[in-house]
Coordinates of C-alpha atoms and ligand atoms in Angstrom, one line a residue:
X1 CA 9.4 -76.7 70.9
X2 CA 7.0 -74.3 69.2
X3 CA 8.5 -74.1 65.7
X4 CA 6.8 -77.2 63.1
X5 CA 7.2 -77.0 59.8
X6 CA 5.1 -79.0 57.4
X7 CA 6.1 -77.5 54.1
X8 CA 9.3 -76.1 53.1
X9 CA 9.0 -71.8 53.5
X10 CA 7.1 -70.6 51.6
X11 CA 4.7 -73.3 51.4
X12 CA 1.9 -73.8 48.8
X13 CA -0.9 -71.3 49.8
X14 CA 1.6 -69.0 50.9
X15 CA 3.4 -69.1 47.3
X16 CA -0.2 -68.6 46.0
X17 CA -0.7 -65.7 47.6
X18 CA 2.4 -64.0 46.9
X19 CA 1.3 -64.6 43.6
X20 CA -2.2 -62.9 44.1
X21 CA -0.4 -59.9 46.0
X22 CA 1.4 -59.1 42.5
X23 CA -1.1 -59.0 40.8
X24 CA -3.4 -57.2 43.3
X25 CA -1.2 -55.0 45.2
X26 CA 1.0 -51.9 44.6
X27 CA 5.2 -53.0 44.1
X28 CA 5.5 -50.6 47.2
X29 CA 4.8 -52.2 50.4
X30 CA 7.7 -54.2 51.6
X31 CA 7.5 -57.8 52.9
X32 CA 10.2 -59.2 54.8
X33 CA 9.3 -62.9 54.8
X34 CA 7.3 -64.6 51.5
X35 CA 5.0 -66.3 54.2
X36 CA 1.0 -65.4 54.7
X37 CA 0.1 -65.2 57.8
X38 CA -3.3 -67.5 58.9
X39 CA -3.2 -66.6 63.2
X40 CA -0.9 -65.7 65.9
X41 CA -0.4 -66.0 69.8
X42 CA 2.1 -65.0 72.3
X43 CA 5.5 -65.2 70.3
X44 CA 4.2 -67.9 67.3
X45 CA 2.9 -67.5 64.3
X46 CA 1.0 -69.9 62.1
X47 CA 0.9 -69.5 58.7
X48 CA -1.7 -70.6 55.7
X49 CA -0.1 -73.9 55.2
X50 CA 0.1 -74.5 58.7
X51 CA 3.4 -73.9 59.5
X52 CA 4.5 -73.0 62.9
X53 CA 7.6 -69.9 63.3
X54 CA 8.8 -68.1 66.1
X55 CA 7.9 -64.5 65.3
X56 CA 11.5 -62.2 66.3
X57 CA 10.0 -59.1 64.7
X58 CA 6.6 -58.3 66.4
X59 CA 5.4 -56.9 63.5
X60 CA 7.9 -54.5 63.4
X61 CA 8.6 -53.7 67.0
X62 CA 4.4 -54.0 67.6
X63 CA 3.2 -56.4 69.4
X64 CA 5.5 -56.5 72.2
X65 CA 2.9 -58.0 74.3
X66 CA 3.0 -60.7 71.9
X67 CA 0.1 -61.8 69.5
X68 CA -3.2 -61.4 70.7
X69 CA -3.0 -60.6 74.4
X70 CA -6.4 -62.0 76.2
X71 CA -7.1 -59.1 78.4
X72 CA -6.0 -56.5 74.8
X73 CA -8.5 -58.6 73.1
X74 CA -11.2 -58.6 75.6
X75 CA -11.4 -54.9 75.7
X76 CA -11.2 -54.6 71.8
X77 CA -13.9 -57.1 71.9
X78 CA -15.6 -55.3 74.5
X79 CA -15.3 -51.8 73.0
X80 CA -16.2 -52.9 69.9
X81 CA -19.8 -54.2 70.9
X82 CA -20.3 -50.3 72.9
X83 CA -19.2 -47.9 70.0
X84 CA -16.9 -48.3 66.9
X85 CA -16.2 -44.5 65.7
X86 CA -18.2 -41.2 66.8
X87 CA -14.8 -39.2 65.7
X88 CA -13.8 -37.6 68.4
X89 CA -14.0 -34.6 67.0
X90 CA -17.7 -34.8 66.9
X91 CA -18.8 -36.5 69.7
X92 CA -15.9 -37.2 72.1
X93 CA -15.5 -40.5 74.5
X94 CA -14.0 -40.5 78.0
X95 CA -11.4 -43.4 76.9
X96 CA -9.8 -40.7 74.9
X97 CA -9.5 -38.6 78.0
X98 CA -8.5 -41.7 79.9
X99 CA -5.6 -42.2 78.0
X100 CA -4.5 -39.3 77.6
X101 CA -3.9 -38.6 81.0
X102 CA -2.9 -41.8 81.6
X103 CA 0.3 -40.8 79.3
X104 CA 0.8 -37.3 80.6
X105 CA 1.6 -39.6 84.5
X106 CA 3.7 -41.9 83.1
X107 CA 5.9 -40.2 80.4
X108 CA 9.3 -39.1 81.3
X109 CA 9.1 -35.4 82.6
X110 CA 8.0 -33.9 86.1
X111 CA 5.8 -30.7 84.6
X112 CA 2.4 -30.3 83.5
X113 CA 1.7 -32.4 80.3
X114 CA -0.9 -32.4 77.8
X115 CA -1.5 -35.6 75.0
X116 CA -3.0 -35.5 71.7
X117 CA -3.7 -39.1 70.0
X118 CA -3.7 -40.1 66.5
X119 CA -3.4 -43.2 64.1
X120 CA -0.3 -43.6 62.6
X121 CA 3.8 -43.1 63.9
X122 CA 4.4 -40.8 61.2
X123 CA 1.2 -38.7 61.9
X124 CA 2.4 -38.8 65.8
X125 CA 6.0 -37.2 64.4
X126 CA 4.1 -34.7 61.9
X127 CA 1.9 -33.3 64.3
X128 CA 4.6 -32.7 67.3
X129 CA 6.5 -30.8 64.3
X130 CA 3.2 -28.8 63.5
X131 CA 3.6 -28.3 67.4
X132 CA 6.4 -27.3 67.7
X133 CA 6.2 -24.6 65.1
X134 CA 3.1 -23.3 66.6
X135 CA 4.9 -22.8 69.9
X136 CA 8.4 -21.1 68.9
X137 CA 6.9 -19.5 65.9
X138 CA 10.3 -20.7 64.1
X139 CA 10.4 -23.2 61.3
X140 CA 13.8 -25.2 61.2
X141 CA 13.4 -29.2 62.2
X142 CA 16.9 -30.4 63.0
X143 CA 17.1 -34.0 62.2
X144 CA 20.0 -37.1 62.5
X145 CA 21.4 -39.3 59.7
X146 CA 20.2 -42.9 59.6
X147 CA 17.3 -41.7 61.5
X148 CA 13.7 -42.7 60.3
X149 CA 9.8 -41.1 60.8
X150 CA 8.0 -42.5 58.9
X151 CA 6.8 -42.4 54.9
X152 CA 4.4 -39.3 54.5
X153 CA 6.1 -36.1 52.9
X154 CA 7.3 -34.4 56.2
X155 CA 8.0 -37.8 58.3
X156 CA 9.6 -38.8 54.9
X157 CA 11.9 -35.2 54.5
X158 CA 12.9 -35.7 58.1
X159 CA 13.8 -40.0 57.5
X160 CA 17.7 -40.1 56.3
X161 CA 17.8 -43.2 54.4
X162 CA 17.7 -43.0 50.8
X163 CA 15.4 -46.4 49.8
X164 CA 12.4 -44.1 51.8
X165 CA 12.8 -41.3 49.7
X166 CA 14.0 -42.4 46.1
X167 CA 12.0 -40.1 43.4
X168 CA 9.9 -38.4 45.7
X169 CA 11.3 -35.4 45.9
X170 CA 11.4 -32.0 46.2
X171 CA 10.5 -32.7 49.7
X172 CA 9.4 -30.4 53.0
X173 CA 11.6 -27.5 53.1
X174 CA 13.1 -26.4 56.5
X175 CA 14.6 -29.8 57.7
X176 CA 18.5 -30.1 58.1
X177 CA 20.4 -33.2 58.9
X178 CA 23.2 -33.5 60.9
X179 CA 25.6 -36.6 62.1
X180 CA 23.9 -39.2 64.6
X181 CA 26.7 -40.5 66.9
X182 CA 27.1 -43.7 65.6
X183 CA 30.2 -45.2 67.6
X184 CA 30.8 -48.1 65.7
X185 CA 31.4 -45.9 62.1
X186 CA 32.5 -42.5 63.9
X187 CA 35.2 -41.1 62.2
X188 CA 36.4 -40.1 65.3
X189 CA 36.8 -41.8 68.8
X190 CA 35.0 -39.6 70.2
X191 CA 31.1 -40.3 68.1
X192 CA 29.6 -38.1 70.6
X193 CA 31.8 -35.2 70.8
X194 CA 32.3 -35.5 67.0
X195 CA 28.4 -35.4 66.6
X196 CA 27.9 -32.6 68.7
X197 CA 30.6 -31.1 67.1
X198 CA 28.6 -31.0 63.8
X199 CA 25.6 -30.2 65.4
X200 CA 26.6 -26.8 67.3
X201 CA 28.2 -26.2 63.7
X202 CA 25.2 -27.0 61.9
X203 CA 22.9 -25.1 64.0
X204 CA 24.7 -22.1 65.3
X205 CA 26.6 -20.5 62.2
X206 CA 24.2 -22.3 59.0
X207 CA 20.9 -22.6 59.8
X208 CA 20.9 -20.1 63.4
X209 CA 19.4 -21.1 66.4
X210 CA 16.3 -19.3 66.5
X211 CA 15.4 -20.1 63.2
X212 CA 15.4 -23.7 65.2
X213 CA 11.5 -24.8 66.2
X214 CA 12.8 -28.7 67.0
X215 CA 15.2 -31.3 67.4
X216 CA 14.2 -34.4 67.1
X217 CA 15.9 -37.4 67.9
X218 CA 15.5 -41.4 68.4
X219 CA 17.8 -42.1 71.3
X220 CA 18.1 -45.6 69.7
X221 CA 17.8 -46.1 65.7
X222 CA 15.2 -48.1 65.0
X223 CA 15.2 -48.6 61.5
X224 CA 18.4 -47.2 61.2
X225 CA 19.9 -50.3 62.8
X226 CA 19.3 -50.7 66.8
X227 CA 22.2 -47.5 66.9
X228 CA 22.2 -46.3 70.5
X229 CA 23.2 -42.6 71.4
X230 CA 25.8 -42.3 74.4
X231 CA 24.1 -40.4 77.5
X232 CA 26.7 -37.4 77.1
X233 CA 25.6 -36.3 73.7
X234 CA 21.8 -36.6 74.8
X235 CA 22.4 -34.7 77.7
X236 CA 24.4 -31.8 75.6
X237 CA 21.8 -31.7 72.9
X238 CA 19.2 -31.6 75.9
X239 CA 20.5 -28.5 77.7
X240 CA 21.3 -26.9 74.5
X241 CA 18.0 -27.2 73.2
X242 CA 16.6 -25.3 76.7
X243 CA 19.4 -23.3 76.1
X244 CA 18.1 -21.9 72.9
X245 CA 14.6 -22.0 73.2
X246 CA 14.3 -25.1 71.0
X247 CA 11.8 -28.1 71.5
X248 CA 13.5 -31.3 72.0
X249 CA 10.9 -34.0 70.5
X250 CA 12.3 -37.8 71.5
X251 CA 10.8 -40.2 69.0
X252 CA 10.2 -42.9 71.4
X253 CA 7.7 -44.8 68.6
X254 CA 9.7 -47.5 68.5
X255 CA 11.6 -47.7 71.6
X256 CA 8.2 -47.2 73.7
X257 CA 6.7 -49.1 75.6
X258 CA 9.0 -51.7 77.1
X259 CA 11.4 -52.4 73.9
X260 CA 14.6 -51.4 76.1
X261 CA 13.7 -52.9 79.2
X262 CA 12.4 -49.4 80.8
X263 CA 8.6 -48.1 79.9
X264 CA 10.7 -45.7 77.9
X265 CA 14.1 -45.2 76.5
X266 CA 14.1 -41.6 78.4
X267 CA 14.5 -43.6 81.4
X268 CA 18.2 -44.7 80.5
X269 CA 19.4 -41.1 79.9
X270 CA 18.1 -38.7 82.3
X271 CA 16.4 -36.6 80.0
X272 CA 13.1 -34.9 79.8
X273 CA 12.1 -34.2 76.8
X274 CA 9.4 -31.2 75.7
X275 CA 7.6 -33.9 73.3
X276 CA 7.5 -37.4 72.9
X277 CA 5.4 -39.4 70.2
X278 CA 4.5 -43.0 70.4
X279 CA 2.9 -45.4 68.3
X280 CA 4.0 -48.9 67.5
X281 CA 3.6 -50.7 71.0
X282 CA 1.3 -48.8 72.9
X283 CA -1.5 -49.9 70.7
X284 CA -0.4 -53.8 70.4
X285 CA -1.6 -53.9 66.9
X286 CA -4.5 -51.5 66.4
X287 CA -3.1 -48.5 65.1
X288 CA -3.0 -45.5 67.5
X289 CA -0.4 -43.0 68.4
X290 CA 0.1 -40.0 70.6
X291 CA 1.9 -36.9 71.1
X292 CA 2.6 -36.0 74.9
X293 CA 4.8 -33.2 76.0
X294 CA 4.5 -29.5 78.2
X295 CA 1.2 -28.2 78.1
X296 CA 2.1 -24.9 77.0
X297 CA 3.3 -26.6 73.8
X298 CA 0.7 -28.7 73.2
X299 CA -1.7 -25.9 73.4
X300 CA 0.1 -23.7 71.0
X301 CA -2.0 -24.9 68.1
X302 CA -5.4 -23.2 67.5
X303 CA -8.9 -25.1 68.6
X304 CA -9.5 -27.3 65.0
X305 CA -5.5 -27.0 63.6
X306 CA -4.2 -30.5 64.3
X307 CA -6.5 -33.7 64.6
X308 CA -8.8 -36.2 62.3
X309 CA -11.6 -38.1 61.3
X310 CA -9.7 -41.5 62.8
X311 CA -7.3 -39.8 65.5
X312 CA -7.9 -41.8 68.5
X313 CA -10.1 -44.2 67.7
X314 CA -12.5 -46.1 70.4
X315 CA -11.5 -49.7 69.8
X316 CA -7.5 -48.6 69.6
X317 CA -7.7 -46.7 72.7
X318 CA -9.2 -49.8 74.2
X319 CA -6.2 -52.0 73.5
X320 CA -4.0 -48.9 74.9
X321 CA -5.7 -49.0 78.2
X322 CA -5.5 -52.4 78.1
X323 CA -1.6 -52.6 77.4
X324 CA -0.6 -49.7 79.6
X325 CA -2.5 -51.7 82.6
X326 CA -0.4 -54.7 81.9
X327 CA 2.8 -52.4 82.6
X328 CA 1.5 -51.1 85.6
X329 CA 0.2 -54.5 86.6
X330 CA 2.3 -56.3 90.1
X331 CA 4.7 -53.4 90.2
X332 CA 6.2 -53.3 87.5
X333 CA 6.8 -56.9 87.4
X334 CA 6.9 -57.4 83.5
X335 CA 9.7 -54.7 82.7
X336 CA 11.5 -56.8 85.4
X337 CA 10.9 -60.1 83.3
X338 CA 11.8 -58.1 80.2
X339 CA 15.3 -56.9 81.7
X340 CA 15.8 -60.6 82.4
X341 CA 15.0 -61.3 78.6
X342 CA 17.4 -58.4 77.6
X343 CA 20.0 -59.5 79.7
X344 CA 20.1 -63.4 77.9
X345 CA 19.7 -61.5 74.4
X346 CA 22.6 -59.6 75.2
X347 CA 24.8 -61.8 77.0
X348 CA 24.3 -64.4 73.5
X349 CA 25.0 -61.8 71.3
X350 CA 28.3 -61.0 72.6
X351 CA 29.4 -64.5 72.5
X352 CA 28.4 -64.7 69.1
X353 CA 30.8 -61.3 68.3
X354 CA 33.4 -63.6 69.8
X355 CA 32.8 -66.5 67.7
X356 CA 32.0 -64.8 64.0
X357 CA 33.8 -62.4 62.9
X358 CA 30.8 -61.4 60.3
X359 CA 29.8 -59.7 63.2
X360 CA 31.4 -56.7 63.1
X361 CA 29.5 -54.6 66.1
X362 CA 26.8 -55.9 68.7
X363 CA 24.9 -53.2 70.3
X364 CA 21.3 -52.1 71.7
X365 CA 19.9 -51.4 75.3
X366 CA 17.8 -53.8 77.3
X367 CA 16.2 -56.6 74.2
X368 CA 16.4 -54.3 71.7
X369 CA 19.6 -55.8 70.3
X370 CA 21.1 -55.9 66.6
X371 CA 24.3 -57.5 65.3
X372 CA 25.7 -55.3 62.3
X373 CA 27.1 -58.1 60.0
X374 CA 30.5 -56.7 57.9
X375 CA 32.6 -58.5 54.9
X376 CA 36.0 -57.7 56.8
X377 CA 35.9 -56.5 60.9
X378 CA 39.2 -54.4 59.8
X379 CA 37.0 -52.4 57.2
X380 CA 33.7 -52.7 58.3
X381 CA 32.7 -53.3 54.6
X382 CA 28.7 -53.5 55.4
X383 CA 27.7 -57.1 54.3
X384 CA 24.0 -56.6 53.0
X385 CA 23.8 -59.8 51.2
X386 CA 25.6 -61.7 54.6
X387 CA 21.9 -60.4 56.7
X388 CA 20.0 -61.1 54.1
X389 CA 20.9 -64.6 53.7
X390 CA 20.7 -64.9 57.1
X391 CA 17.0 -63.5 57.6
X392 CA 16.0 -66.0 54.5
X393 CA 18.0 -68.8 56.6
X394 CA 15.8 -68.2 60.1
X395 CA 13.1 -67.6 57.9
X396 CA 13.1 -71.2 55.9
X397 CA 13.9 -72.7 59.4
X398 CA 10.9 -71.4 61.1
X399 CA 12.1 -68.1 62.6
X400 CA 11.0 -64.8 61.8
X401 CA 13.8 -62.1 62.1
X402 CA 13.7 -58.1 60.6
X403 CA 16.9 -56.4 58.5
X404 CA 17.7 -53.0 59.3
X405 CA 20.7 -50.1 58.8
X406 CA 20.7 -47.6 55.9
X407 CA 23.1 -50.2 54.4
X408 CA 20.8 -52.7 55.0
X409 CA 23.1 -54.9 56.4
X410 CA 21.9 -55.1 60.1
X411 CA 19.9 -57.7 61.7
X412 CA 17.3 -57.0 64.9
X413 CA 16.0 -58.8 67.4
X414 CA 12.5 -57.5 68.4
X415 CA 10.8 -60.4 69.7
X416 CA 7.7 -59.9 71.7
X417 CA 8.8 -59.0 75.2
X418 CA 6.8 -61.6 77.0
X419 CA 8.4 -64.2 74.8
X420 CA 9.2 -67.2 77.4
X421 CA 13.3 -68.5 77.7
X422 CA 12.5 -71.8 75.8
X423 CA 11.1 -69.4 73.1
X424 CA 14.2 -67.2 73.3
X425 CA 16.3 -70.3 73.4
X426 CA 14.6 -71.8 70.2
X427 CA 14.8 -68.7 68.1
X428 CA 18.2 -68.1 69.1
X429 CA 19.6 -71.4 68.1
X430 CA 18.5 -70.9 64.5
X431 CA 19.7 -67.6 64.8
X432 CA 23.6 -69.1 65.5
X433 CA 23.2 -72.0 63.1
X434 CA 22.5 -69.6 60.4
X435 CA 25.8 -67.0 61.6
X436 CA 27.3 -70.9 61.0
X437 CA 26.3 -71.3 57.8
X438 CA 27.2 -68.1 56.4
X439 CA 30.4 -70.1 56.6
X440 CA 32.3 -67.8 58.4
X441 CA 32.9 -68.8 61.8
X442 CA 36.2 -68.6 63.5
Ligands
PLP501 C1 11.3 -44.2 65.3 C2 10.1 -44.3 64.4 N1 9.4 -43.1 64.1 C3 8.4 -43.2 63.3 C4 8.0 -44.3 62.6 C5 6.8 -44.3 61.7 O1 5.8 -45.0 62.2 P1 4.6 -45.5 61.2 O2 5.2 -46.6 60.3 O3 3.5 -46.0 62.2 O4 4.1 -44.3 60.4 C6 8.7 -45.5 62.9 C7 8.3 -46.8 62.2 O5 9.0 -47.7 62.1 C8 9.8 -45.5 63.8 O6 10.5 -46.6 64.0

């Protein structure tokens, strides 16, 4: 068992610090459990009074290698004693090169790539829109509801859910939305056709086609609730995009690196996309990200137009080496683990829609799973307060679980990926009692 709890959640130092943070720190940063964190390893997390949980979020889809990997550490560690920062746009380092090539091989797409690294997942999605402008010399960013990009004004005109974007507008010009094809609340039978429907509509008679520079698209919702596309509509939007000259950009920041039980999410839909941008896992906690896509548009911006003081940095690029040798490591032996890990996640989940009928829809690829919790299945009334109570309840009983869905009423499973079965087993146990609590088992 590695869940102990010695205090009740939050403990003592942990309530002390909430109380410090405020004081200290801006309203705006979200926490999702009140508990301060003191270390972590593998899929367990210790907190400042000592307590013991079962971390089910990976600091929000992060550390999928779990907590401080040993080789990842060594060659942070390592890296750290040679050089912390020259900026690479001063004085540039090989491990910059390294990795960059490294993700042109292994990204989904048989032509010649280029890569461009930076800090942040929102930076990642700004700068293949920068791209992608510089290339088609258009300016129109088609976007999809309940998607998400991050926080920072473009990233932030291109995320769909309204809590991101409350009082900050006017924001970017040039970005339309159109309907993600969200089976479970399609008004139609058909999500896909009905989302492509609105798209072609969207695109050909209102905004025009070549006024399009990019499309860009999470082929599973992250934050908007674990929502996968069906393979037809990628594939339409796909070979409309070449179709019309328009850069499809795959957000792969949170799916990346292992999350759906393939290196990328790509894999599961036979699609190629111009540009992909990662962040989240490929770093395993040290914040780096990338843009990799056709070298013809990645070299459309100008010598000095897209980059920074941080982009890239040594000791990040370190950990990226570090994780994307793991991948490669005994032929692929740890995506095979992590199908195995997918297939228990999923296989649990679906019993559960069986036996609570707070469960309105289960759904995700690979481990990336999420149960969308609902007052009534025959209405689908989103239940908010149902997923919150339940995160609170794993929370107090020593597991650490994230919300998600633009009505806030989904709960995902983003464990680490190299989380052992008796871990999985442990977590997922509190995960059920708490669905029992909620009181409305069948
Ligand atoms: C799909 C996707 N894109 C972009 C981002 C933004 O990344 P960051 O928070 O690192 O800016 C996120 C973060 O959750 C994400 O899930």
């Amino acid at each position: 068992m590695r869940i102990e709890l010695k205090t009740e959640i939050p403990g003592p130092r942990s309530r002390a610090l909430m109380d410090q943070r405020r004081a200290a720190v801006a309203r705006g940063p979200f926490h999702g459990t009140p508990i301060f964190v003191a270390k972590a390893h593998g899929a367990v997390i210790e907190d400042v009074d000592g307590n013991r949980l079962l971390d089910f979020a990976s600091g929000i889809a992060v550390t999928n290698l779990g907590h401080t990997p040993e080789d990842v550490v060594q060659a942070v560690q390592a890296q750290a004693e040679r050089f912390l920062h020259t900026s690479f746009n001063v004085v540039p380092y090989e491990g910059y090169v390294t990795l960059c090539e490294r993700l042109n091989r292994i990204t989904p797409g048989s032509f010649a790539k280029k890569a461009f690294l930076a800090n942040s997942g929102a930076e990642a999605v700004e700068n293949a829109v920068k791209i992608a402008r510089a290339h088609t010399k258009r300016q129109g960013v088609v976007v999809f509801d309940h998607a998400f990009h991050g926080r920072t004004y473009l990233a932030m005109s291109m995320t769909s859910k309204v809590g991101y974007r409350q009082g900050f507008a006017p924001f970017v010009p040039e970005v339309y939305r159109t309907p993600f094809p969200y089976a479970y609340r399609s008004p139609e039978p058909d999500a896909s056709a009905w989302a492509l429907r609105a798209f072609r509509e969207l695109v050909l008679h209102h905004v025009g086609a070549n006024n399009v520079a990019a499309v860009v698209l999470e082929l599973i919702l992250g934050e908007g609730g674990f929502v996968d596309a069906p393979v037809p509509f990628v594939q339409e939007l796909a070979s409309f995009c070449k179709e019309h000259g328009i850069v499809l950009i795959v957000d792969e920041i949170q799916t990346g690196f292992g999350r759906t039980g393939k290196l990328f999410a790509c894999e599961h839909y036979g699609v190629e996309p111009d540009l992909v941008t990662l962040a989240k896992g490929l770093g395993s906690g040290l914040p780096i990200s990338a843009v990799v896509g056709r070298a013809e548009i990645m070299d459309a911006p100008v010598e000095g137009a897209i980059g920074g003081t941080f982009g890239g940095n040594p000791v990040a690029i370190a950990a990226a080496l570090a994780v994307l040798d793991r991948f490669e490591a005994d032929g692929g032996a740890l995506l095979k683990r992590i199908q195995a890990v997918g297939e228990q996640i999923g296989a649990r989940l679906l019993a559960w829609k069986e036996r609570f009928p707070i469960i309105g829809d289960v759904r995700g690829i690979g481990p990336m799973r999420a149960i969308e919790l609902v007052r009534d299945p025959r209405t689908r009334e989103p239940d908010k307060a149902a997923a919150q109570a339940l995160a609170k309840y794993c929370y107090q009983h020593g597991v650490v679980v994230l919300g998600a869905g633009t009505y806030g009423n989904v709960i995902r499973l983003a464990p680490p990926l190299t989380l052992e079965d008796a871990e999985l087993d442990e977590g997922l146990v509190i995960l059920e009692a708490g669905l029992s609590e909620l009181g409305r088992s069948a």
